[in-house]
């Protein structure tokens, strides 16, 4: 069990996190929020790389403030910008991280390295230097190293950036499997990334936790407010009060999906909301 207690972070004058309280149990937990919301700040603090201004995080009752060394061994972390040494190979990086996580037995470390490289589909590149890797391949090395040492909590900061659709799918399957026996905290600003893998999500905006809910509860925020249909070209401007989620020219008309409290135009049909609709309804401000 992970417990975030009254956590705040101020960079000079700027308050990046304001009194965050959150509990995370086993499974995949999604951290959503626009850029600048404070996701990376929260994750850096949880991974003990940075100290909070106030508050604490307890990982299996161990405090990040009082026991950072012990906590570090329980955590795997993929930073948003995974900078790697260009001369190193995936095996060397995983070996290094394994030692840091306390996997002192060489044979055991080797087994883990082989396993995680396989999980991210990099077995054939195990001994290639990272300078020859694409961004997506480096990202996969980053994901593999985050799982070394069998951590209780795996923190992945925007792991899907740079991955192609096939790799995203592989990551989703990997997380579903791993989420059965550990906590995985995953941040993203792309809602569809977490729609199919997370059960619980927290939404951060400007350093504040504005929602801590299940995926279905977030969807419900847009219930009865999502409309779709054809509007005459030029009419879209009249919908300024509402949020246009999507629009596409189809001959003389525009096919639009709109977030609105009431039927926004003649012929509009009400739809079941997606998670993204719920998220936009929560953030939008125009629809409460
Ligand atoms: P997110 O990951 O959600 O995009 P961040 O945690 O990176 O958000 O940033 C939260 C806020 O804190 C932003 O306004 C950002 O500009 C600011 N910030 C982040 N890191 C620093 C830093 N090292 N020094 C000063 N301000 C920072
Ligand atoms: Mg970030």
mmCIF file of C-alpha atoms and ligand atoms in Angstrom:
data_model
loop_
_atom_site.group_PDB
_atom_site.id
_atom_site.type_symbol
_atom_site.label_atom_id
_atom_site.label_comp_id
_atom_site.label_asym_id
_atom_site.label_seq_id
_atom_site.Cartn_x
_atom_site.Cartn_y
_atom_site.Cartn_z
ATOM 1 C CA UNK A 1 0.000 0.000 0.000
ATOM 2 C CA UNK A 2 1.243 3.451 -0.955
ATOM 3 C CA UNK A 3 0.047 6.478 0.920
ATOM 4 C CA UNK A 4 0.661 10.043 -0.180
ATOM 5 C CA UNK A 5 0.097 12.340 2.768
ATOM 6 C CA UNK A 6 -0.422 16.052 2.533
ATOM 7 C CA UNK A 7 2.306 16.394 -0.063
ATOM 8 C CA UNK A 8 3.343 19.834 -1.289
ATOM 9 C CA UNK A 9 6.199 21.074 -3.428
ATOM 10 C CA UNK A 10 7.217 24.629 -4.096
ATOM 11 C CA UNK A 11 9.921 25.535 -6.617
ATOM 12 C CA UNK A 12 11.130 28.964 -5.476
ATOM 13 C CA UNK A 13 7.841 30.919 -5.759
ATOM 14 C CA UNK A 14 5.940 28.382 -7.815
ATOM 15 C CA UNK A 15 3.672 25.889 -6.059
ATOM 16 C CA UNK A 16 3.873 22.741 -8.213
ATOM 17 C CA UNK A 17 1.926 20.492 -5.788
ATOM 18 C CA UNK A 18 -0.624 21.531 -3.158
ATOM 19 C CA UNK A 19 -1.447 19.178 -0.271
ATOM 20 C CA UNK A 20 -1.918 15.970 -2.235
ATOM 21 C CA UNK A 21 -3.527 13.029 -0.407
ATOM 22 C CA UNK A 22 -3.834 9.736 -2.232
ATOM 23 C CA UNK A 23 -3.808 5.993 -1.573
ATOM 24 C CA UNK A 24 -2.619 3.533 -4.163
ATOM 25 C CA UNK A 25 -3.033 -0.211 -3.787
ATOM 26 C CA UNK A 26 -2.033 -3.108 -6.027
ATOM 27 C CA UNK A 27 -2.856 -2.676 -9.708
ATOM 28 C CA UNK A 28 -2.436 0.012 -12.322
ATOM 29 C CA UNK A 29 -3.162 3.523 -11.180
ATOM 30 C CA UNK A 30 -3.364 6.278 -13.798
ATOM 31 C CA UNK A 31 -2.171 9.802 -13.103
ATOM 32 C CA UNK A 32 -3.739 12.186 -15.583
ATOM 33 C CA UNK A 33 -3.266 15.870 -16.105
ATOM 34 C CA UNK A 34 -2.352 18.478 -18.672
ATOM 35 C CA UNK A 35 1.279 19.470 -19.127
ATOM 36 C CA UNK A 36 2.497 21.417 -16.123
ATOM 37 C CA UNK A 37 -0.048 19.828 -13.767
ATOM 38 C CA UNK A 38 2.661 18.429 -11.464
ATOM 39 C CA UNK A 39 2.702 14.759 -12.491
ATOM 40 C CA UNK A 40 6.477 14.532 -12.952
ATOM 41 C CA UNK A 41 7.066 16.474 -9.753
ATOM 42 C CA UNK A 42 4.917 14.010 -7.795
ATOM 43 C CA UNK A 43 6.693 11.058 -9.376
ATOM 44 C CA UNK A 44 10.172 12.471 -8.756
ATOM 45 C CA UNK A 45 9.296 12.928 -5.092
ATOM 46 C CA UNK A 46 7.857 9.408 -4.818
ATOM 47 C CA UNK A 47 10.996 7.965 -6.359
ATOM 48 C CA UNK A 48 13.089 9.820 -3.712
ATOM 49 C CA UNK A 49 14.961 11.888 -6.310
ATOM 50 C CA UNK A 50 13.558 15.081 -4.870
ATOM 51 C CA UNK A 51 12.416 16.128 -1.408
ATOM 52 C CA UNK A 52 8.906 17.444 -0.844
ATOM 53 C CA UNK A 53 8.466 20.898 0.687
ATOM 54 C CA UNK A 54 5.865 19.380 3.009
ATOM 55 C CA UNK A 55 4.224 16.024 3.597
ATOM 56 C CA UNK A 56 5.334 12.434 3.150
ATOM 57 C CA UNK A 57 4.890 9.300 1.074
ATOM 58 C CA UNK A 58 4.729 5.897 2.755
ATOM 59 C CA UNK A 59 5.594 2.793 0.767
ATOM 60 C CA UNK A 60 4.610 -0.255 2.792
ATOM 61 C CA UNK A 61 4.828 2.000 5.872
ATOM 62 C CA UNK A 62 8.361 3.184 5.005
ATOM 63 C CA UNK A 63 8.698 6.963 4.746
ATOM 64 C CA UNK A 64 10.464 8.590 1.788
ATOM 65 C CA UNK A 65 11.691 11.279 4.180
ATOM 66 C CA UNK A 66 12.976 8.994 6.934
ATOM 67 C CA UNK A 67 14.095 5.948 4.941
ATOM 68 C CA UNK A 68 14.936 7.053 1.396
ATOM 69 C CA UNK A 69 17.588 4.319 0.895
ATOM 70 C CA UNK A 70 15.230 1.507 1.887
ATOM 71 C CA UNK A 71 12.381 2.996 -0.142
ATOM 72 C CA UNK A 72 14.593 3.267 -3.225
ATOM 73 C CA UNK A 73 15.032 -0.510 -3.247
ATOM 74 C CA UNK A 74 11.258 -0.978 -3.338
ATOM 75 C CA UNK A 75 10.729 1.316 -6.302
ATOM 76 C CA UNK A 76 11.324 1.159 -10.030
ATOM 77 C CA UNK A 77 11.204 4.432 -11.913
ATOM 78 C CA UNK A 78 11.081 5.487 -15.522
ATOM 79 C CA UNK A 79 11.644 9.245 -15.677
ATOM 80 C CA UNK A 80 9.857 11.313 -18.310
ATOM 81 C CA UNK A 81 13.169 11.930 -20.033
ATOM 82 C CA UNK A 82 15.147 8.723 -19.795
ATOM 83 C CA UNK A 83 18.692 9.867 -20.504
ATOM 84 C CA UNK A 84 21.064 7.015 -21.081
ATOM 85 C CA UNK A 85 24.731 6.628 -21.685
ATOM 86 C CA UNK A 86 25.138 6.178 -25.443
ATOM 87 C CA UNK A 87 28.056 3.776 -25.030
ATOM 88 C CA UNK A 88 26.156 1.384 -22.761
ATOM 89 C CA UNK A 89 24.146 -1.645 -23.850
ATOM 90 C CA UNK A 90 20.723 -2.673 -22.473
ATOM 91 C CA UNK A 91 22.380 -5.540 -20.563
ATOM 92 C CA UNK A 92 24.866 -3.172 -18.920
ATOM 93 C CA UNK A 93 22.115 -0.737 -17.905
ATOM 94 C CA UNK A 94 19.907 -3.477 -16.473
ATOM 95 C CA UNK A 95 22.879 -5.000 -14.657
ATOM 96 C CA UNK A 96 23.714 -1.639 -13.090
ATOM 97 C CA UNK A 97 20.132 -1.006 -12.002
ATOM 98 C CA UNK A 98 19.877 -4.573 -10.645
ATOM 99 C CA UNK A 99 22.908 -3.964 -8.394
ATOM 100 C CA UNK A 100 21.383 -0.670 -7.202
ATOM 101 C CA UNK A 101 18.157 -2.473 -6.332
ATOM 102 C CA UNK A 102 20.038 -4.967 -4.218
ATOM 103 C CA UNK A 103 19.978 -7.986 -6.541
ATOM 104 C CA UNK A 104 23.463 -9.050 -5.484
ATOM 105 C CA UNK A 105 23.324 -12.620 -6.793
ATOM 106 C CA UNK A 106 24.792 -12.541 -10.300
ATOM 107 C CA UNK A 107 22.804 -15.486 -11.631
ATOM 108 C CA UNK A 108 19.538 -14.058 -10.347
ATOM 109 C CA UNK A 109 20.368 -10.664 -11.846
ATOM 110 C CA UNK A 110 21.129 -12.285 -15.179
ATOM 111 C CA UNK A 111 17.789 -14.131 -15.144
ATOM 112 C CA UNK A 112 15.920 -10.924 -14.452
ATOM 113 C CA UNK A 113 17.794 -9.076 -17.198
ATOM 114 C CA UNK A 114 16.988 -11.767 -19.749
ATOM 115 C CA UNK A 115 13.352 -11.818 -18.646
ATOM 116 C CA UNK A 116 12.758 -8.071 -18.833
ATOM 117 C CA UNK A 117 14.551 -7.639 -22.131
ATOM 118 C CA UNK A 118 12.291 -10.314 -23.522
ATOM 119 C CA UNK A 119 9.216 -8.584 -22.109
ATOM 120 C CA UNK A 120 10.079 -5.370 -23.984
ATOM 121 C CA UNK A 121 11.105 -7.253 -27.129
ATOM 122 C CA UNK A 122 14.765 -6.246 -27.070
ATOM 123 C CA UNK A 123 16.450 -9.623 -26.685
ATOM 124 C CA UNK A 124 18.117 -9.387 -30.083
ATOM 125 C CA UNK A 125 19.544 -5.951 -29.170
ATOM 126 C CA UNK A 126 20.802 -6.891 -25.702
ATOM 127 C CA UNK A 127 24.447 -6.174 -26.580
ATOM 128 C CA UNK A 128 24.005 -3.220 -28.925
ATOM 129 C CA UNK A 129 25.055 0.246 -27.826
ATOM 130 C CA UNK A 130 22.196 2.590 -27.010
ATOM 131 C CA UNK A 131 23.534 5.240 -29.380
ATOM 132 C CA UNK A 132 22.232 3.074 -32.235
ATOM 133 C CA UNK A 133 18.706 2.906 -30.750
ATOM 134 C CA UNK A 134 15.582 4.797 -31.798
ATOM 135 C CA UNK A 135 13.690 6.822 -29.189
ATOM 136 C CA UNK A 136 11.100 4.062 -28.807
ATOM 137 C CA UNK A 137 13.798 1.433 -28.256
ATOM 138 C CA UNK A 138 15.490 3.544 -25.563
ATOM 139 C CA UNK A 139 12.089 3.995 -23.961
ATOM 140 C CA UNK A 140 11.692 0.209 -23.854
ATOM 141 C CA UNK A 141 15.085 -0.136 -22.154
ATOM 142 C CA UNK A 142 13.767 2.423 -19.675
ATOM 143 C CA UNK A 143 10.660 0.334 -19.046
ATOM 144 C CA UNK A 144 12.723 -2.852 -18.584
ATOM 145 C CA UNK A 145 15.080 -1.230 -16.056
ATOM 146 C CA UNK A 146 12.106 0.057 -14.027
ATOM 147 C CA UNK A 147 11.085 -3.556 -13.335
ATOM 148 C CA UNK A 148 14.533 -4.804 -12.262
ATOM 149 C CA UNK A 149 14.708 -6.004 -8.658
ATOM 150 C CA UNK A 150 11.016 -6.886 -8.485
ATOM 151 C CA UNK A 151 9.907 -3.525 -7.034
ATOM 152 C CA UNK A 152 6.675 -3.156 -5.046
ATOM 153 C CA UNK A 153 5.942 0.096 -6.812
ATOM 154 C CA UNK A 154 6.762 0.876 -10.424
ATOM 155 C CA UNK A 155 6.514 4.531 -11.419
ATOM 156 C CA UNK A 156 6.308 5.194 -15.143
ATOM 157 C CA UNK A 157 6.298 8.839 -16.225
ATOM 158 C CA UNK A 158 4.641 9.075 -19.659
ATOM 159 C CA UNK A 159 5.911 5.662 -20.782
ATOM 160 C CA UNK A 160 3.956 5.564 -24.038
ATOM 161 C CA UNK A 161 5.596 8.637 -25.568
ATOM 162 C CA UNK A 162 7.582 7.501 -28.592
ATOM 163 C CA UNK A 163 6.088 4.014 -28.729
ATOM 164 C CA UNK A 164 4.343 2.853 -31.892
ATOM 165 C CA UNK A 165 0.858 1.249 -31.651
ATOM 166 C CA UNK A 166 2.218 -2.291 -31.523
ATOM 167 C CA UNK A 167 4.628 -1.411 -28.706
ATOM 168 C CA UNK A 168 1.859 0.392 -26.821
ATOM 169 C CA UNK A 169 -0.211 -2.749 -26.980
ATOM 170 C CA UNK A 170 2.703 -4.847 -25.733
ATOM 171 C CA UNK A 171 3.234 -2.396 -22.852
ATOM 172 C CA UNK A 172 -0.458 -2.510 -21.973
ATOM 173 C CA UNK A 173 -0.378 -6.304 -21.801
ATOM 174 C CA UNK A 174 2.809 -6.262 -19.754
ATOM 175 C CA UNK A 175 1.312 -3.807 -17.271
ATOM 176 C CA UNK A 176 -1.906 -5.800 -16.932
ATOM 177 C CA UNK A 177 0.132 -8.868 -16.036
ATOM 178 C CA UNK A 178 2.484 -7.055 -13.639
ATOM 179 C CA UNK A 179 -0.338 -5.087 -12.011
ATOM 180 C CA UNK A 180 -1.635 -8.304 -10.480
ATOM 181 C CA UNK A 181 1.118 -8.389 -7.880
ATOM 182 C CA UNK A 182 2.501 -4.862 -7.634
ATOM 183 C CA UNK A 183 1.461 -1.231 -7.758
ATOM 184 C CA UNK A 184 2.067 0.557 -11.028
ATOM 185 C CA UNK A 185 1.691 4.310 -11.197
ATOM 186 C CA UNK A 186 1.458 5.529 -14.758
ATOM 187 C CA UNK A 187 1.278 9.158 -15.815
ATOM 188 C CA UNK A 188 0.010 10.423 -19.111
ATOM 189 C CA UNK A 189 -1.657 13.361 -20.776
ATOM 190 C CA UNK A 190 -3.113 11.004 -23.405
ATOM 191 C CA UNK A 191 -6.337 9.660 -21.943
ATOM 192 C CA UNK A 192 -6.713 6.729 -24.314
ATOM 193 C CA UNK A 193 -3.442 5.321 -22.948
ATOM 194 C CA UNK A 194 -5.064 4.410 -19.677
ATOM 195 C CA UNK A 195 -8.648 3.786 -20.703
ATOM 196 C CA UNK A 196 -8.147 0.075 -21.187
ATOM 197 C CA UNK A 197 -5.533 -0.641 -18.539
ATOM 198 C CA UNK A 198 -6.347 1.373 -15.412
ATOM 199 C CA UNK A 199 -9.157 0.911 -12.965
ATOM 200 C CA UNK A 200 -8.435 3.890 -10.775
ATOM 201 C CA UNK A 201 -7.214 7.307 -11.775
ATOM 202 C CA UNK A 202 -6.261 10.587 -10.226
ATOM 203 C CA UNK A 203 -6.434 13.858 -12.086
ATOM 204 C CA UNK A 204 -4.029 16.664 -11.311
ATOM 205 C CA UNK A 205 -4.488 20.224 -12.482
ATOM 206 C CA UNK A 206 -2.188 23.090 -11.556
ATOM 207 C CA UNK A 207 -0.768 21.118 -8.659
ATOM 208 C CA UNK A 208 -4.125 20.181 -7.188
ATOM 209 C CA UNK A 209 -5.774 16.794 -7.071
ATOM 210 C CA UNK A 210 -9.140 17.473 -8.667
ATOM 211 C CA UNK A 211 -10.384 13.909 -8.894
ATOM 212 C CA UNK A 212 -9.543 10.494 -7.449
ATOM 213 C CA UNK A 213 -11.946 8.005 -8.951
ATOM 214 C CA UNK A 214 -12.534 4.924 -11.033
ATOM 215 C CA UNK A 215 -12.439 5.086 -14.821
ATOM 216 C CA UNK A 216 -16.235 4.722 -14.922
ATOM 217 C CA UNK A 217 -16.733 7.575 -12.464
ATOM 218 C CA UNK A 218 -14.641 9.882 -14.631
ATOM 219 C CA UNK A 219 -16.632 8.855 -17.709
ATOM 220 C CA UNK A 220 -19.831 9.712 -15.832
ATOM 221 C CA UNK A 221 -18.725 13.334 -15.596
ATOM 222 C CA UNK A 222 -19.794 13.672 -19.231
ATOM 223 C CA UNK A 223 -22.961 11.602 -18.946
ATOM 224 C CA UNK A 224 -25.828 13.246 -20.864
ATOM 225 C CA UNK A 225 -23.493 15.906 -22.237
ATOM 226 C CA UNK A 226 -21.937 14.282 -25.284
ATOM 227 C CA UNK A 227 -23.683 14.998 -28.585
ATOM 228 C CA UNK A 228 -22.914 14.108 -32.150
ATOM 229 C CA UNK A 229 -24.401 14.993 -35.513
ATOM 230 C CA UNK A 230 -24.191 17.021 -38.713
ATOM 231 C CA UNK A 231 -24.295 20.801 -38.514
ATOM 232 C CA UNK A 232 -24.347 23.178 -41.485
ATOM 233 C CA UNK A 233 -20.901 24.585 -42.274
ATOM 234 C CA UNK A 234 -20.496 27.903 -40.490
ATOM 235 C CA UNK A 235 -22.825 26.943 -37.656
ATOM 236 C CA UNK A 236 -19.988 25.671 -35.475
ATOM 237 C CA UNK A 237 -19.186 29.252 -34.440
ATOM 238 C CA UNK A 238 -22.581 29.374 -32.706
ATOM 239 C CA UNK A 239 -21.459 26.615 -30.394
ATOM 240 C CA UNK A 240 -18.818 28.772 -28.744
ATOM 241 C CA UNK A 241 -20.312 28.169 -25.314
ATOM 242 C CA UNK A 242 -19.819 24.420 -25.707
ATOM 243 C CA UNK A 243 -16.713 22.331 -26.145
ATOM 244 C CA UNK A 244 -16.181 20.931 -29.624
ATOM 245 C CA UNK A 245 -14.499 17.573 -29.142
ATOM 246 C CA UNK A 246 -14.184 16.681 -32.785
ATOM 247 C CA UNK A 247 -15.256 18.068 -36.151
ATOM 248 C CA UNK A 248 -14.896 16.832 -39.688
ATOM 249 C CA UNK A 249 -16.007 18.335 -43.003
ATOM 250 C CA UNK A 250 -18.389 16.109 -44.910
ATOM 251 C CA UNK A 251 -19.431 17.939 -48.083
ATOM 252 C CA UNK A 252 -21.551 20.960 -47.090
ATOM 253 C CA UNK A 253 -21.943 19.883 -43.512
ATOM 254 C CA UNK A 254 -19.650 19.356 -40.585
ATOM 255 C CA UNK A 255 -19.873 16.232 -38.512
ATOM 256 C CA UNK A 256 -19.216 17.278 -34.931
ATOM 257 C CA UNK A 257 -18.959 15.790 -31.447
ATOM 258 C CA UNK A 258 -19.767 18.357 -28.817
ATOM 259 C CA UNK A 259 -19.792 18.550 -25.041
ATOM 260 C CA UNK A 260 -22.872 20.533 -24.031
ATOM 261 C CA UNK A 261 -25.368 20.706 -21.166
ATOM 262 C CA UNK A 262 -28.301 20.747 -23.618
ATOM 263 C CA UNK A 263 -28.888 19.587 -27.172
ATOM 264 C CA UNK A 264 -26.521 21.897 -29.052
ATOM 265 C CA UNK A 265 -28.034 21.738 -32.549
ATOM 266 C CA UNK A 266 -30.958 20.273 -34.448
ATOM 267 C CA UNK A 267 -30.537 16.552 -35.070
ATOM 268 C CA UNK A 268 -27.745 16.089 -32.495
ATOM 269 C CA UNK A 269 -27.845 12.666 -30.860
ATOM 270 C CA UNK A 270 -26.786 11.987 -27.295
ATOM 271 C CA UNK A 271 -23.912 9.484 -26.961
ATOM 272 C CA UNK A 272 -22.345 7.373 -24.236
ATOM 273 C CA UNK A 273 -19.310 9.293 -22.992
ATOM 274 C CA UNK A 274 -15.777 8.018 -23.463
ATOM 275 C CA UNK A 275 -13.118 8.488 -20.786
ATOM 276 C CA UNK A 276 -11.712 11.384 -22.772
ATOM 277 C CA UNK A 277 -15.134 13.078 -22.770
ATOM 278 C CA UNK A 278 -15.283 12.677 -18.993
ATOM 279 C CA UNK A 279 -11.777 14.053 -18.604
ATOM 280 C CA UNK A 280 -12.524 17.068 -20.814
ATOM 281 C CA UNK A 281 -15.797 17.673 -18.986
ATOM 282 C CA UNK A 282 -13.848 17.688 -15.721
ATOM 283 C CA UNK A 283 -11.131 20.000 -17.023
ATOM 284 C CA UNK A 284 -13.247 22.038 -19.404
ATOM 285 C CA UNK A 285 -14.795 24.479 -17.006
ATOM 286 C CA UNK A 286 -17.570 25.288 -19.480
ATOM 287 C CA UNK A 287 -19.413 22.146 -18.440
ATOM 288 C CA UNK A 288 -19.465 21.268 -14.775
HETATM 289 P P1 LIG B 1 3.799 17.661 -15.560
HETATM 290 O O1 LIG B 1 4.716 16.502 -15.431
HETATM 291 O O2 LIG B 1 2.397 17.380 -15.121
HETATM 292 O O3 LIG B 1 3.830 18.243 -16.929
HETATM 293 P P2 LIG B 1 5.728 19.045 -13.863
HETATM 294 O O4 LIG B 1 5.763 18.342 -12.566
HETATM 295 O O5 LIG B 1 6.828 18.787 -14.814
HETATM 296 O O6 LIG B 1 4.298 18.823 -14.557
HETATM 297 O O7 LIG B 1 5.689 20.601 -13.592
HETATM 298 C C1 LIG B 1 4.766 21.207 -12.692
HETATM 299 C C2 LIG B 1 5.035 22.692 -12.609
HETATM 300 O O8 LIG B 1 6.267 22.921 -11.944
HETATM 301 C C3 LIG B 1 5.170 23.366 -13.978
HETATM 302 O O9 LIG B 1 4.591 24.646 -13.882
HETATM 303 C C4 LIG B 1 6.654 23.448 -14.181
HETATM 304 O O10 LIG B 1 6.990 24.550 -15.000
HETATM 305 C C5 LIG B 1 7.180 23.622 -12.769
HETATM 306 N N1 LIG B 1 8.524 23.011 -12.600
HETATM 307 C C6 LIG B 1 8.842 21.719 -12.825
HETATM 308 N N2 LIG B 1 10.135 21.470 -12.529
HETATM 309 C C7 LIG B 1 10.653 22.649 -12.091
HETATM 310 C C8 LIG B 1 11.938 23.049 -11.625
HETATM 311 N N3 LIG B 1 12.956 22.188 -11.545
HETATM 312 N N4 LIG B 1 12.088 24.349 -11.261
HETATM 313 C C9 LIG B 1 11.067 25.218 -11.325
HETATM 314 N N5 LIG B 1 9.815 24.906 -11.741
HETATM 315 C C10 LIG B 1 9.607 23.643 -12.138
HETATM 316 MG MG1 LIG B 2 5.768 15.492 -16.825
#
